Amino acid sequence: PSPTSASQKLAEKLTILNERGNGVLIRMNYIKKTCADPKLRPSILTDKVMEPAIKYINKKFPNIDFRGNIQNLTCIQRQKSEVLTATSTYYDSFLDVIEFRDHVYELLNTIDACQCFFDIAFNFDFTKNYLDLITTYTSVIITLSRIDDKKALVGMFNCAHEMTNGSSDPSYPRLGQMLVEYDHPWKKLTEEFGPHTRSVTTALLSLKMVYPRRNLPAEQWRSAQLLSLLSAPATMLDPACCDTVSLSSFIYLSHSERWIGFLLCHSSLNSHQASQELWKMALRSGLYLTLTRDETLNIHKVSEDLFDSFKGYSKRVADIKECREHVLVNCGAMHRERRQFLRGAMKELYKVLEDEPGLLGPKALFVFMALSFSRDEVLWLVRHSENMPKLKTPEDYVDNQMAELLFYMEKLQGLMRKFNHVVQRYHVQYLAQFDALVLNDTIQNMYVCPEEESVLLSSFVSTLSTLSVKQGNEELDFRGLRMDWLRLQAYTSVNKAPLPIKDYPDLAKVMNVIQFHTKMVDSMEEMLLESSEVSILCFYPRVFEKMFSQSSEEMTMKRYLMSFPCVCAHFTQCGHPHCPEEVSVHLRLCVTFLEQIAKQTSNVVLEICAEQCNLNDQLLPKHCAESISAARHRKQKKPVPKKGEVQKEKPGAESLRKDRTVATNVDKMHLMLTELCSTYSLCTDFIVFDHIVVPTEFLLSHLETRLAEIIVRMANYNQTTQEIARPSDLLAGIRAYTASLHSLSSYISVDVTRLVKSVLLQQTQPLDSRGGQTITTLYTNWILESLLRQASNSLIVHCPTMHCFVNQTTDTEPSFRAEEFSDVSELRALAELIGPYGLKFLSENLMWHITSQISELKKLVIENMDVLVQMRNNSDKPEEMASLKKRLTGGENVLKRMTIIGVILSFRSMAMDSLKDHCPYLMGPIECLRDFLTPEADIKVTLSVFDLASSAGLACEIDPALVTAVANMQTDNTSIDEEYKLSCLLLVYIAVSLPSLALDPNSSYTREHGGHNNNIHCLATAINQVAAAMFTVQNKNIMQHLKEFLLMASSALLQLGQNVERVEIKNRESVYLLLHMIVEESPFLSQDMLESCFPYVLLRNAYREVYRSFIITLG
């Protein structure tokens, strides 16, 4: 190459400056956003103390007298180090602009001096890089001019610098001058670019063949069957034609429009008709151009304002107004039609390529064209949707089908990544066996080829000729080849080049094709990013969320909704090394979309479950009474239904259909569920900012939360009226929900079993994972506040014969039927619902109430301690006992509290007994372990085994939970001996108070219930278990103390036999039975012990007496 072109390194400078310029541009935009956002604004700009200094600097900038004794700057003097630190990064960034500007002008002047030739059809990359550099530089200057605080930041830095170092920063004068010059950027820019008008105009005019074909309306796309592989089946395997127009499809349409603004070379608009036509075409494409990120340029307003300041541009101003009207009237509809066409075209393209991925080789260009066109339409709508003035057709700027377009963009990208090896293999063979030969022939046909250019071209041929599909990815690196081609474009584009590229169009065409093919081999990701990058949506969160909500309202779009969170995976691509802090780890949009999709899906799933639960409820046994009644009276004449009376439909009637076209609510819900579940098929997981996102986990999380709420709501607990659902009804409802939920697995791959287990396991705890109440808490509260409270007041009776609680017959209507909540089937349902953990929580609450009663009992014992000690010592002296008993107070209270304890323990026993079916295969070993224990075993071992056994629902001689509760009652103030004494005296107190039960008219024994009407039969359970627990804690002999109790109780009750008063003897026999019950319940007492102190004949007569009043029926 000539010394001029080679030594100037135009290709290298263009490449480096474009990359650098993008970084500086993004940095300027970030500074603008930071200074404009109250939350991110630098603290020195918001500090009230700094306000006088900022006002002074803005007023005097750039000629600020830092050395004078300016009172306004004293605040900076005080905090000069802080100001220097806070403003240095901003100052350095502004210096980067000066540095970039200097290099750009140096390069542009060099290009003008070399009189470079620009034509997109010949030197595609060289021309593209040149135009990109100009628009990037212009964007940097415009963005810089929009930073309101730039003067304050620069002035404060220099002020602090001078105060610290005694002199201004060397770069300050130039920087200050630049900021002042660009207060009106367009005027200054047009002046600067005056000398470059010829080069810029030449480059732009080369777009006249490309831009119009790139900007066709949808009707012409449709008539040309653009992107269709099926329109010409015979040519399906032919390689896609890769000419300059095709290559230009990768260029952002908005970039082309930025190039064609002609603001920097406006003089050509009056001198070139072609320039005018191209300019008008670009102005008719939209109102806004992107500077960077979400920073836009109202091209019509800017052009009009600029041209108004020039003489002789009145016609151009009129043209601008006409183009603006055209945009407002036609543009929205045109882009809407394009998006509509692309949806169908991309769907067809994806379906064909998915079925035949081998076509990705020859037709890869089709994929990239489809992605580029779609990307441009998405970005156009994003730019314009919120910035448009009032329109007659605002619906053109609203797209409720955007989800489908984004969906197929994601699908096509996924297909290219999946079959990358297919594309790579095809193009390696194409390069080696076709492109290398064509290039060689082209070189041979060139009539002149200087030595150095010949070396480059020969290296291209040799590199391509040696390619093989057996080479690894490391060896397939063509970045050097592409850089050499850009260098060759620069060498051959300068004036008087030995090998002018404009004379060799075939070489340009072949090399442009080769460049594309090499990218297919080693730069697939970069190509996908270049052609389908929509990460700018990260900077338009409101627009993006609006698009999502509009799409989610359309039934047909629900299957494509997953494309929105998947697009968020591209947000990591929009960062730049020059401004890494711009894109922070921001998952909000992605999480919001996934939450919304999961919410919609879970709502539909649970609505279907609710419907199935209602249908299942109709089949429950409780609803069959009417059918049974009708069957019994079937022989009778069927009564004629009254006029207007609607006969009740039987379960299953909803499945009978007269017309299949009539869609029921369930049909619609299933259709919606199918659509929503289809969207989860887009991807199983994706990565956003180094976070692995699994969409189905959001669905499971939503279902878990909602299902927990529904289960609690189904319990129907009302704290005011103390109403609650029967456990069996709730269990049936949960089973119906679970069965329906399992059908979700047939739509998408989710672990419903894990979900249900997680929810139900949380319901066995007092609070769920969100801190909400569970059915364990609700049923525990209801049992304590309603069932057992009424049982304590004898409104509800414990019924040993039926293993439940029953209501007493009273004048008032009971709020609930106790047997419907406490029989064996209900308690088993409760055990299945709340499980061993829930029953343990219930048990702990019951124990708290028991220990409260024991505490009160101890207080009563302490009040009567002297009398009780004497009674214990004189138990064999009836006369002494009679006189001491008269001095005893609170006997009824003791028995009442012991009865309450007995009722609680009886209920707990019934509840724990329902656990036996919980682990059937472990019951045998646990029973064997329990029965293996001997009285001589260590008490800790015994209690641990009993704890295991009681958790499995087995009865134990000593209740381990009660032992723990009693042990926790021990205080530091009382010694073990004192506690032991209180325990002994408590038994004495109970024993001597038993005869007083005969005075209570409710103490009568009921054969039907197998107990007494005032629940005193529960005293047997209470005495045995409380005594066993207390003496276990105190490490005393349980049997010995229960024998002592039996002797005193027998002696006290035998006194009843000697009393002839009718009042006392009325329920005497019923009270006698208590002794027998106590012995029956106790594992420590026997009938022999009872007979030794209480005649069996009295028990026999007592049973005969209480049973006499009942009518015995047989059969």
Coordinates of N, CA and C in Angstrom, one line a residue, residues 390-491:
K390 N -50.4 13.9 20.9 CA -51.7 13.4 20.8 C -52.1 13.0 19.4
L391 N -52.6 11.8 19.2 CA -52.8 11.2 17.9 C -54.2 10.8 17.7
K392 N -54.6 10.7 16.4 CA -56.0 10.2 16.1 C -56.0 8.7 16.3
T393 N -54.9 8.1 16.1 CA -54.9 6.6 16.2 C -53.8 6.1 17.2
P394 N -54.0 6.4 18.5 CA -53.0 6.0 19.5 C -52.8 4.5 19.6
E395 N -53.8 3.7 19.1 CA -53.7 2.3 19.1 C -52.6 1.7 18.3
D396 N -52.1 2.5 17.3 CA -51.0 2.1 16.5 C -49.7 2.0 17.3
Y397 N -49.6 2.7 18.4 CA -48.4 2.7 19.2 C -48.6 1.8 20.5
V398 N -49.6 1.0 20.4 CA -49.8 0.0 21.5 C -49.8 -1.4 20.8
D399 N -49.0 -2.3 21.3 CA -49.0 -3.6 20.7 C -49.2 -4.7 21.8
N400 N -50.4 -5.2 21.8 CA -50.7 -6.2 22.8 C -50.3 -7.6 22.3
Q401 N -49.6 -7.7 21.2 CA -49.0 -9.0 20.7 C -47.5 -9.0 20.7
M402 N -46.9 -8.1 21.4 CA -45.4 -8.0 21.4 C -44.8 -9.3 21.9
A403 N -45.5 -9.9 22.8 CA -45.0 -11.2 23.5 C -44.6 -12.2 22.4
E404 N -45.5 -12.3 21.3 CA -45.2 -13.3 20.3 C -44.0 -13.0 19.5
L405 N -43.8 -11.7 19.2 CA -42.6 -11.3 18.4 C -41.3 -11.6 19.2
L406 N -41.3 -11.2 20.5 CA -40.2 -11.5 21.4 C -39.9 -13.0 21.6
F407 N -41.0 -13.7 21.6 CA -41.0 -15.2 21.8 C -40.2 -15.8 20.7
Y408 N -40.6 -15.5 19.5 CA -39.9 -16.1 18.3 C -38.5 -15.6 18.1
M409 N -38.2 -14.4 18.5 CA -36.9 -13.9 18.5 C -36.0 -14.8 19.5
E410 N -36.5 -15.1 20.7 CA -35.8 -15.9 21.6 C -35.7 -17.4 21.1
K411 N -36.7 -17.9 20.4 CA -36.7 -19.2 19.9 C -35.7 -19.4 18.8
L412 N -35.6 -18.4 17.9 CA -34.7 -18.5 16.8 C -33.2 -18.4 17.3
Q413 N -33.0 -17.5 18.3 CA -31.7 -17.4 18.9 C -31.3 -18.7 19.6
G414 N -32.3 -19.3 20.3 CA -32.0 -20.6 20.9 C -31.7 -21.7 19.9
L415 N -32.4 -21.7 18.8 CA -32.1 -22.6 17.7 C -30.7 -22.5 17.1
M416 N -30.3 -21.2 16.9 CA -29.0 -21.0 16.4 C -27.9 -21.5 17.4
R417 N -28.1 -21.2 18.6 CA -27.1 -21.7 19.6 C -27.1 -23.2 19.7
K418 N -28.3 -23.8 19.7 CA -28.3 -25.3 19.8 C -27.6 -26.0 18.6
F419 N -27.8 -25.4 17.4 CA -27.3 -26.1 16.2 C -26.1 -25.3 15.7
N420 N -25.4 -24.6 16.6 CA -24.2 -23.8 16.1 C -23.2 -24.7 15.4
H421 N -23.1 -26.0 15.8 CA -22.1 -26.9 15.1 C -22.5 -27.1 13.7
V422 N -23.8 -27.2 13.4 CA -24.3 -27.4 12.1 C -23.9 -26.2 11.2
V423 N -24.2 -25.0 11.7 CA -23.9 -23.8 10.9 C -22.4 -23.7 10.7
Q424 N -21.6 -24.0 11.8 CA -20.2 -23.9 11.7 C -19.6 -24.8 10.7
R425 N -20.0 -26.1 10.7 CA -19.5 -27.1 9.8 C -19.8 -26.7 8.3
Y426 N -21.1 -26.3 8.1 CA -21.5 -25.9 6.8 C -20.6 -24.8 6.2
H427 N -20.3 -23.7 7.0 CA -19.6 -22.6 6.5 C -18.1 -22.8 6.4
V428 N -17.6 -23.7 7.2 CA -16.2 -24.1 7.1 C -16.0 -24.8 5.7
Q429 N -16.9 -25.7 5.4 CA -16.8 -26.3 4.1 C -17.0 -25.3 2.9
Y430 N -17.9 -24.4 3.1 CA -18.2 -23.4 2.1 C -17.0 -22.5 1.9
L431 N -16.4 -22.1 2.9 CA -15.2 -21.2 2.8 C -14.1 -21.9 2.1
A432 N -13.8 -23.2 2.5 CA -12.7 -23.9 1.9 C -12.9 -24.3 0.5
Q433 N -14.1 -24.8 0.2 CA -14.4 -25.4 -1.1 C -15.1 -24.5 -2.1
F434 N -15.5 -23.3 -1.7 CA -16.1 -22.4 -2.7 C -15.6 -21.0 -2.6
D435 N -15.7 -20.4 -1.4 CA -15.2 -19.0 -1.3 C -13.7 -18.8 -1.7
A436 N -12.9 -19.8 -1.2 CA -11.4 -19.7 -1.5 C -11.2 -19.7 -3.0
L437 N -11.9 -20.6 -3.7 CA -11.7 -20.7 -5.1 C -12.2 -19.5 -5.9
V438 N -13.4 -18.9 -5.5 CA -13.9 -17.7 -6.1 C -12.9 -16.6 -5.9
L439 N -12.4 -16.4 -4.7 CA -11.5 -15.3 -4.4 C -10.2 -15.5 -5.2
N440 N -9.8 -16.7 -5.3 CA -8.5 -16.9 -6.1 C -8.7 -16.6 -7.5
D441 N -9.9 -17.0 -8.1 CA -10.2 -16.6 -9.5 C -10.3 -15.1 -9.6
T442 N -10.9 -14.4 -8.7 CA -11.1 -13.0 -8.7 C -9.7 -12.3 -8.7
I443 N -8.8 -12.8 -7.9 CA -7.4 -12.2 -7.8 C -6.7 -12.4 -9.2
Q444 N -6.9 -13.6 -9.7 CA -6.2 -13.9 -11.0 C -6.6 -13.0 -12.1
N445 N -7.9 -12.6 -12.0 CA -8.5 -11.8 -13.1 C -8.2 -10.3 -13.0
M446 N -7.6 -9.9 -11.8 CA -7.2 -8.5 -11.6 C -6.0 -8.1 -12.5
Y447 N -6.1 -7.0 -13.2 CA -5.1 -6.6 -14.2 C -3.9 -5.9 -13.5
V448 N -4.1 -5.4 -12.2 CA -3.0 -4.9 -11.5 C -3.2 -5.3 -10.0
C449 N -2.1 -5.7 -9.4 CA -2.2 -6.0 -8.0 C -0.8 -5.8 -7.4
P450 N -0.7 -4.6 -6.7 CA 0.6 -4.3 -6.0 C 1.0 -5.4 -5.1
E451 N 2.3 -5.4 -4.8 CA 2.9 -6.5 -4.0 C 2.3 -6.6 -2.6
E452 N 2.1 -5.5 -1.9 CA 1.6 -5.7 -0.5 C 0.2 -6.1 -0.4
E453 N -0.6 -5.5 -1.4 CA -2.0 -5.9 -1.4 C -2.1 -7.4 -1.8
S454 N -1.2 -7.8 -2.7 CA -1.2 -9.2 -3.2 C -0.9 -10.1 -2.0
V455 N 0.0 -9.7 -1.1 CA 0.4 -10.5 0.1 C -0.9 -10.7 0.9
L456 N -1.6 -9.6 1.2 CA -2.8 -9.7 2.0 C -3.9 -10.7 1.3
L457 N -4.1 -10.5 0.0 CA -5.1 -11.3 -0.7 C -4.7 -12.8 -0.8
S458 N -3.4 -13.0 -1.0 CA -2.9 -14.4 -1.0 C -3.0 -15.0 0.4
S459 N -2.8 -14.2 1.4 CA -3.0 -14.8 2.8 C -4.4 -15.2 3.0
F460 N -5.4 -14.4 2.4 CA -6.8 -14.7 2.6 C -7.1 -16.1 1.9
V461 N -6.6 -16.3 0.7 CA -6.8 -17.5 0.0 C -6.2 -18.7 0.7
S462 N -4.9 -18.5 1.2 CA -4.2 -19.7 1.8 C -4.9 -20.0 3.1
T463 N -5.4 -19.0 3.9 CA -6.1 -19.3 5.2 C -7.3 -20.1 4.9
L464 N -8.1 -19.7 3.9 CA -9.4 -20.3 3.6 C -9.2 -21.7 3.0
S465 N -8.2 -21.9 2.2 CA -8.0 -23.1 1.5 C -7.6 -24.3 2.5
T466 N -6.9 -23.9 3.6 CA -6.5 -25.0 4.5 C -7.5 -25.3 5.5
L467 N -8.7 -24.7 5.5 CA -9.7 -25.0 6.5 C -10.2 -26.5 6.4
S468 N -10.5 -27.0 7.6 CA -11.1 -28.4 7.6 C -12.0 -28.5 8.8
V469 N -13.1 -29.3 8.6 CA -14.1 -29.5 9.7 C -13.5 -30.2 10.9
K470 N -12.3 -30.8 10.8 CA -11.6 -31.4 11.9 C -10.9 -30.5 12.8
Q471 N -10.8 -29.2 12.4 CA -10.1 -28.2 13.2 C -10.9 -27.9 14.4
G472 N -10.3 -27.6 15.5 CA -11.0 -27.2 16.8 C -11.4 -25.8 16.7
N473 N -12.2 -25.4 17.7 CA -12.7 -24.0 17.8 C -11.6 -23.0 18.0
E474 N -10.5 -23.5 18.7 CA -9.4 -22.5 18.9 C -8.7 -22.1 17.6
E475 N -8.6 -23.1 16.7 CA -8.0 -22.8 15.4 C -8.8 -22.0 14.5
L476 N -10.2 -22.0 14.7 CA -11.1 -21.3 13.8 C -11.3 -19.9 14.3
D477 N -10.3 -19.1 14.2 CA -10.4 -17.7 14.6 C -10.1 -16.8 13.4
F478 N -11.1 -16.1 12.9 CA -10.9 -15.3 11.7 C -10.9 -13.8 12.0
R479 N -10.7 -13.4 13.3 CA -10.7 -12.0 13.6 C -9.5 -11.2 12.9
G480 N -8.4 -11.9 12.8 CA -7.2 -11.3 12.0 C -7.6 -11.1 10.6
L481 N -8.2 -12.1 10.0 CA -8.6 -12.0 8.5 C -9.5 -10.8 8.3
R482 N -10.5 -10.7 9.2 CA -11.5 -9.6 9.0 C -10.8 -8.2 9.2
M483 N -9.9 -8.1 10.2 CA -9.1 -6.9 10.4 C -8.3 -6.6 9.2
D484 N -7.7 -7.6 8.6 CA -6.9 -7.4 7.4 C -7.8 -6.9 6.2
W485 N -9.0 -7.4 6.1 CA -9.9 -7.0 5.1 C -10.3 -5.5 5.3
L486 N -10.5 -5.1 6.6 CA -10.8 -3.7 6.8 C -9.6 -2.8 6.5
R487 N -8.4 -3.3 6.8 CA -7.1 -2.6 6.4 C -7.1 -2.4 4.9
L488 N -7.3 -3.5 4.2 CA -7.3 -3.5 2.7 C -8.3 -2.5 2.2
Q489 N -9.5 -2.4 2.8 CA -10.5 -1.5 2.4 C -9.9 0.0 2.5
A490 N -9.3 0.2 3.7 CA -8.7 1.5 3.9 C -7.6 1.8 2.9
Y491 N -6.7 0.8 2.6 CA -5.6 1.0 1.7 C -6.1 1.4 0.3

